PDB file of C-alpha atoms in Angstrom:
ATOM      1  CA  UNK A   1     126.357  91.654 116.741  1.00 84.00           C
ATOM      2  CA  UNK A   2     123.738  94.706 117.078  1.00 88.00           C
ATOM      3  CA  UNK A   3     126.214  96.907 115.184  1.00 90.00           C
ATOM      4  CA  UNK A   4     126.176  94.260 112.402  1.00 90.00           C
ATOM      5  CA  UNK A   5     122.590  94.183 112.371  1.00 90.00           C
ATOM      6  CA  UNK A   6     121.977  97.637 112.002  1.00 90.00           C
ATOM      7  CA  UNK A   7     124.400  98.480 109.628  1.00 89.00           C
ATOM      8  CA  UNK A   8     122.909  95.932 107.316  1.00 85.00           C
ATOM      9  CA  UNK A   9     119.461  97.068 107.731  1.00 84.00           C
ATOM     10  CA  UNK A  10     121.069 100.808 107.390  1.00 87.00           C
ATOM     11  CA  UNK A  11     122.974 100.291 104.204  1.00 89.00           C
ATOM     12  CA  UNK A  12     120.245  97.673 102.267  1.00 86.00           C
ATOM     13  CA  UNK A  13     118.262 100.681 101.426  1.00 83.00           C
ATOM     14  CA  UNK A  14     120.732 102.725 100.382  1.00 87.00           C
ATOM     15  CA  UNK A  15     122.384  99.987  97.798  1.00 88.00           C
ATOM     16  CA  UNK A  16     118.904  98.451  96.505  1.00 87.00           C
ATOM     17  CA  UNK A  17     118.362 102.534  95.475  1.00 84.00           C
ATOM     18  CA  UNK A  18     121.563 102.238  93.929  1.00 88.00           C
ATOM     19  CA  UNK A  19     121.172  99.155  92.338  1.00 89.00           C
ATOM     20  CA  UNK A  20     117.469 100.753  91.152  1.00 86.00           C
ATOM     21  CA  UNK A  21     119.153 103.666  89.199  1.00 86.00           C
ATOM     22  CA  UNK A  22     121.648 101.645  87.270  1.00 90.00           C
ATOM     23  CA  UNK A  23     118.765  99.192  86.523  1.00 88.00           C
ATOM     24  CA  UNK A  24     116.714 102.505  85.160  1.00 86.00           C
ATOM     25  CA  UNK A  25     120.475 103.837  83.853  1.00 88.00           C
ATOM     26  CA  UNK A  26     120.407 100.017  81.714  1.00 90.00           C
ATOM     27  CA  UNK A  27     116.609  99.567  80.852  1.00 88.00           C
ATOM     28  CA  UNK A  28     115.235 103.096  80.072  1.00 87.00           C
ATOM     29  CA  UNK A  29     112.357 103.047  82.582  1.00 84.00           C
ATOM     30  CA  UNK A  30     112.257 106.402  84.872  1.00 87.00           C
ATOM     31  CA  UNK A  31     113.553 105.634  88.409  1.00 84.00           C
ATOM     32  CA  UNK A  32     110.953 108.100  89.975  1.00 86.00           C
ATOM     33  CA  UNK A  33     108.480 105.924  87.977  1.00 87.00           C
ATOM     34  CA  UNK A  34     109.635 102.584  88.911  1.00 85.00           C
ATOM     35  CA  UNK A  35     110.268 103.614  93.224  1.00 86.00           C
ATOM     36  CA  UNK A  36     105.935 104.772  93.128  1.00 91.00           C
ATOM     37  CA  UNK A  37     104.996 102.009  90.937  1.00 91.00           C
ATOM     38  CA  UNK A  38     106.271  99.941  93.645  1.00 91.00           C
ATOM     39  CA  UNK A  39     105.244 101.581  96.433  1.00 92.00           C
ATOM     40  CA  UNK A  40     101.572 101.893  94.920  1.00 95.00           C
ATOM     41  CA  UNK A  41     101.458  98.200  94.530  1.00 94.00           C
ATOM     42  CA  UNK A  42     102.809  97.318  98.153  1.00 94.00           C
ATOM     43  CA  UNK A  43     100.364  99.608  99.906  1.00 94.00           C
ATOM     44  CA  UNK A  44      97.880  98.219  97.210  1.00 94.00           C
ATOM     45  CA  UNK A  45      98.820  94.154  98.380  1.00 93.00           C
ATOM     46  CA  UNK A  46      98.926  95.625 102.567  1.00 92.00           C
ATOM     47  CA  UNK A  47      95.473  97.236 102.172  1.00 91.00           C
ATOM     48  CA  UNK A  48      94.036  93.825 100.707  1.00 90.00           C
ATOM     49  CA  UNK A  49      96.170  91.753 102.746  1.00 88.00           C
ATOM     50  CA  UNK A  50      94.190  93.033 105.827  1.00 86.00           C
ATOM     51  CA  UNK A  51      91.127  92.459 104.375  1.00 83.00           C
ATOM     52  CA  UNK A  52      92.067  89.045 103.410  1.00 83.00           C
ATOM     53  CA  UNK A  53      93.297  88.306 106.888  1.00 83.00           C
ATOM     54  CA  UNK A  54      90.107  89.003 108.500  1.00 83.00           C
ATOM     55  CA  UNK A  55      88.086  86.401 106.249  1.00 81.00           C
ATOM     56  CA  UNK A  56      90.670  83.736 106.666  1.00 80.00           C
ATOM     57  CA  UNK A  57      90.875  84.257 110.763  1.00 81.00           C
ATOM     58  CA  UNK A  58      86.981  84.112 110.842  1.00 83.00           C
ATOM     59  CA  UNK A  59      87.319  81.209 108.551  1.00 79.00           C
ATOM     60  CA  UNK A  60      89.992  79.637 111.043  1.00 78.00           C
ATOM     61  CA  UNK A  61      87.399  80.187 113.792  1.00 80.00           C
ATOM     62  CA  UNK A  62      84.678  78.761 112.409  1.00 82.00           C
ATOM     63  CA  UNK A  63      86.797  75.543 111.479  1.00 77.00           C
ATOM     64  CA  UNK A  64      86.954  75.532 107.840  1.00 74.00           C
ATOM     65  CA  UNK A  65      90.887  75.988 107.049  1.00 72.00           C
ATOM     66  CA  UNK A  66      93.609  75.369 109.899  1.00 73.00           C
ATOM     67  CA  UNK A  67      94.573  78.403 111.298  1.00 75.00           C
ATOM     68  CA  UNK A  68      98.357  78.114 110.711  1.00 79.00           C
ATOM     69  CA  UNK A  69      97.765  78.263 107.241  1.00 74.00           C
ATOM     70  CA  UNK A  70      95.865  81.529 106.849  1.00 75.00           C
ATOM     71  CA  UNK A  71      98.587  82.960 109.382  1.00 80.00           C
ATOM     72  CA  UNK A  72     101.917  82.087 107.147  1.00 83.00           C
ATOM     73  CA  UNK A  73      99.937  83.032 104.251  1.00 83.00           C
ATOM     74  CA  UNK A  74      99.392  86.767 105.551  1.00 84.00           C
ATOM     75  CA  UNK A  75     102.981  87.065 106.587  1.00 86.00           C
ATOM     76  CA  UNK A  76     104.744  86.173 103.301  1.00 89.00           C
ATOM     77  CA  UNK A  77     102.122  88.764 101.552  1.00 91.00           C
ATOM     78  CA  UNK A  78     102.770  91.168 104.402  1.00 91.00           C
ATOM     79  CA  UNK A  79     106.409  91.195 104.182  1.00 92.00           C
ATOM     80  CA  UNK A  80     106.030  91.053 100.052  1.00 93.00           C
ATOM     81  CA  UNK A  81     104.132  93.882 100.665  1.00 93.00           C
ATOM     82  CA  UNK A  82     106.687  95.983 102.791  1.00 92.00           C
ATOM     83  CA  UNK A  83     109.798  95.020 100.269  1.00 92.00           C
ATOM     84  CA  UNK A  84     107.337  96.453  97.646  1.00 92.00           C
ATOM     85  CA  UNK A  85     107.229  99.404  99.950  1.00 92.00           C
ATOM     86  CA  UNK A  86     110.979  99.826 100.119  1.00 87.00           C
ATOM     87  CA  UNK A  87     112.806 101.736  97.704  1.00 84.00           C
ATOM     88  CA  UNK A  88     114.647  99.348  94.743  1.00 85.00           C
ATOM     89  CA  UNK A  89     114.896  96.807  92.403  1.00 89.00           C
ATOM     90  CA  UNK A  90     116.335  94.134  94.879  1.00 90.00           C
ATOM     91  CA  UNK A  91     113.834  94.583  97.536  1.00 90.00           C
ATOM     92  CA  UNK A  92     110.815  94.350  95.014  1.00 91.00           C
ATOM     93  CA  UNK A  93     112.384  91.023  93.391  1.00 92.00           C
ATOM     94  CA  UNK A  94     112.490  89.328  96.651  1.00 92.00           C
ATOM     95  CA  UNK A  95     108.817  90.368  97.012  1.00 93.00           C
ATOM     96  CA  UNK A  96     107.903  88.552  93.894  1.00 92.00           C
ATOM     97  CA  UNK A  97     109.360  85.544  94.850  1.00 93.00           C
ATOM     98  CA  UNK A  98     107.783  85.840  98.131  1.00 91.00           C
ATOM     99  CA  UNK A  99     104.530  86.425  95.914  1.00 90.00           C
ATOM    100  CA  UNK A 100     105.423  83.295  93.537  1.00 90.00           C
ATOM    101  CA  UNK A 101     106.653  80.908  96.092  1.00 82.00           C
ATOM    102  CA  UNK A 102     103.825  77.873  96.513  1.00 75.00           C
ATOM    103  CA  UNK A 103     104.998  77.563 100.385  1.00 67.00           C
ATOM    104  CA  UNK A 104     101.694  76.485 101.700  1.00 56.00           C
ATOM    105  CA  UNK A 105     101.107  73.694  98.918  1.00 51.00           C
ATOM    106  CA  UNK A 106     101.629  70.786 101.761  1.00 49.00           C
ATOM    107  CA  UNK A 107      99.091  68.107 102.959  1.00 47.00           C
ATOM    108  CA  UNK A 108      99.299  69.301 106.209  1.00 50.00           C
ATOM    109  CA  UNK A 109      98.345  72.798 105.862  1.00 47.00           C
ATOM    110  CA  UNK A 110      95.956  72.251 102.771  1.00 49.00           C
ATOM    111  CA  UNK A 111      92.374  73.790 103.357  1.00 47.00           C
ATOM    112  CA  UNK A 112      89.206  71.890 103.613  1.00 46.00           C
ATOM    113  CA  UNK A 113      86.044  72.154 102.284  1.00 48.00           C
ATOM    114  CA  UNK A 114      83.352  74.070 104.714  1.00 46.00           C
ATOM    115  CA  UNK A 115      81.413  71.677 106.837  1.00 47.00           C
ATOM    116  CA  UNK A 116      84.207  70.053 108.197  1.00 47.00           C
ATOM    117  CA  UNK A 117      84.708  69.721 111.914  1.00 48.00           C
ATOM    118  CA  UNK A 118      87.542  71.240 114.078  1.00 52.00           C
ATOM    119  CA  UNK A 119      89.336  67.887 113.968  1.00 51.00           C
ATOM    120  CA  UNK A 120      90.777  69.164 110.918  1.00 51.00           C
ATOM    121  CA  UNK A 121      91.091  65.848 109.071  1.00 52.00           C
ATOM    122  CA  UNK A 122      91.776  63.772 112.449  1.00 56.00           C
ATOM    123  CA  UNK A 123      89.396  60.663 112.982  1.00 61.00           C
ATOM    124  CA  UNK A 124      86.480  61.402 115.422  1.00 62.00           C
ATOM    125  CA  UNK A 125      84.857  58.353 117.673  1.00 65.00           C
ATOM    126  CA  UNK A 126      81.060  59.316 117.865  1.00 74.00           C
ATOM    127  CA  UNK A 127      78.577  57.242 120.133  1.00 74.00           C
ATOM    128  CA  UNK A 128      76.709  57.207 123.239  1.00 79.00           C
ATOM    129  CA  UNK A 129      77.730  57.963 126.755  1.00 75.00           C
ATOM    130  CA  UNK A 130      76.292  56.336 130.413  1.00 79.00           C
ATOM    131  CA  UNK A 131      77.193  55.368 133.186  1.00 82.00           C
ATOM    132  CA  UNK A 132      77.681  52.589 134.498  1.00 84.00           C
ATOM    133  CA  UNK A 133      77.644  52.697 138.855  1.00 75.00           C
TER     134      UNK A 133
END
């Protein structure tokens, strides 16, 4: 099963640069051109991505947004960022629809406005508290 593993992580590189020349062989556009474009715009999303991060964990902290949110939000832009990062056409289309997917659209992970307590949308009993002997 390892051998599997690695030779499919060993030979996607080498067919999405394959599959990146006969795309520049059909539409014109440099290869060269197309493999930094890429790459500038993956290191580009990682270098905001961590910047973004930060806010929304701080943001998690102080209660405003559920943290699971801001979490699976950074990792589909992360890994968008890295198949921007590898070499080819394949890889980089799979990063746009990483990029275009709505995945955290749900109820359940939807943010809420600051203010909010930690009970992140649950009902809270409030009252007084003695006791009785």
């Amino acid at each position: 099963m390892r051998f599997v593993v690695s030779l499919i992580v060993l030979t996607f590189p080498i067919l999405d640069v394959l599959a990146a020349m006969r795309f520049a062989r059909c539409t014109g556009i440099p290869t060269l051109a197309w493999l930094v474009a890429s790459a500038v715009a993956g290191a580009l999303l990682l270098r905001n991505e961590r910047l973004s991060f930060r806010a929304k964990t701080l943001a998690a902290l102080r209660g405003d947004q559920p943290l699971m949110r801001g979490l699976l939000d950074s990792c589909r832009r992360i890994l968008a960022a890295l198949l921007l990062i590898l070499p080819g056409v394949v890889s980089d289309v799979i990063a746009l629809l990483l990029l275009l997917l709505p995945i955290n659209l749900g109820a359940p992970l939807a943010t809420q406005p600051a203010g909010v307590s930690r009970s992140f949308g649950r009902d809270s009993l409030e009252g007084d508290f003695h006791r009785v002997d």
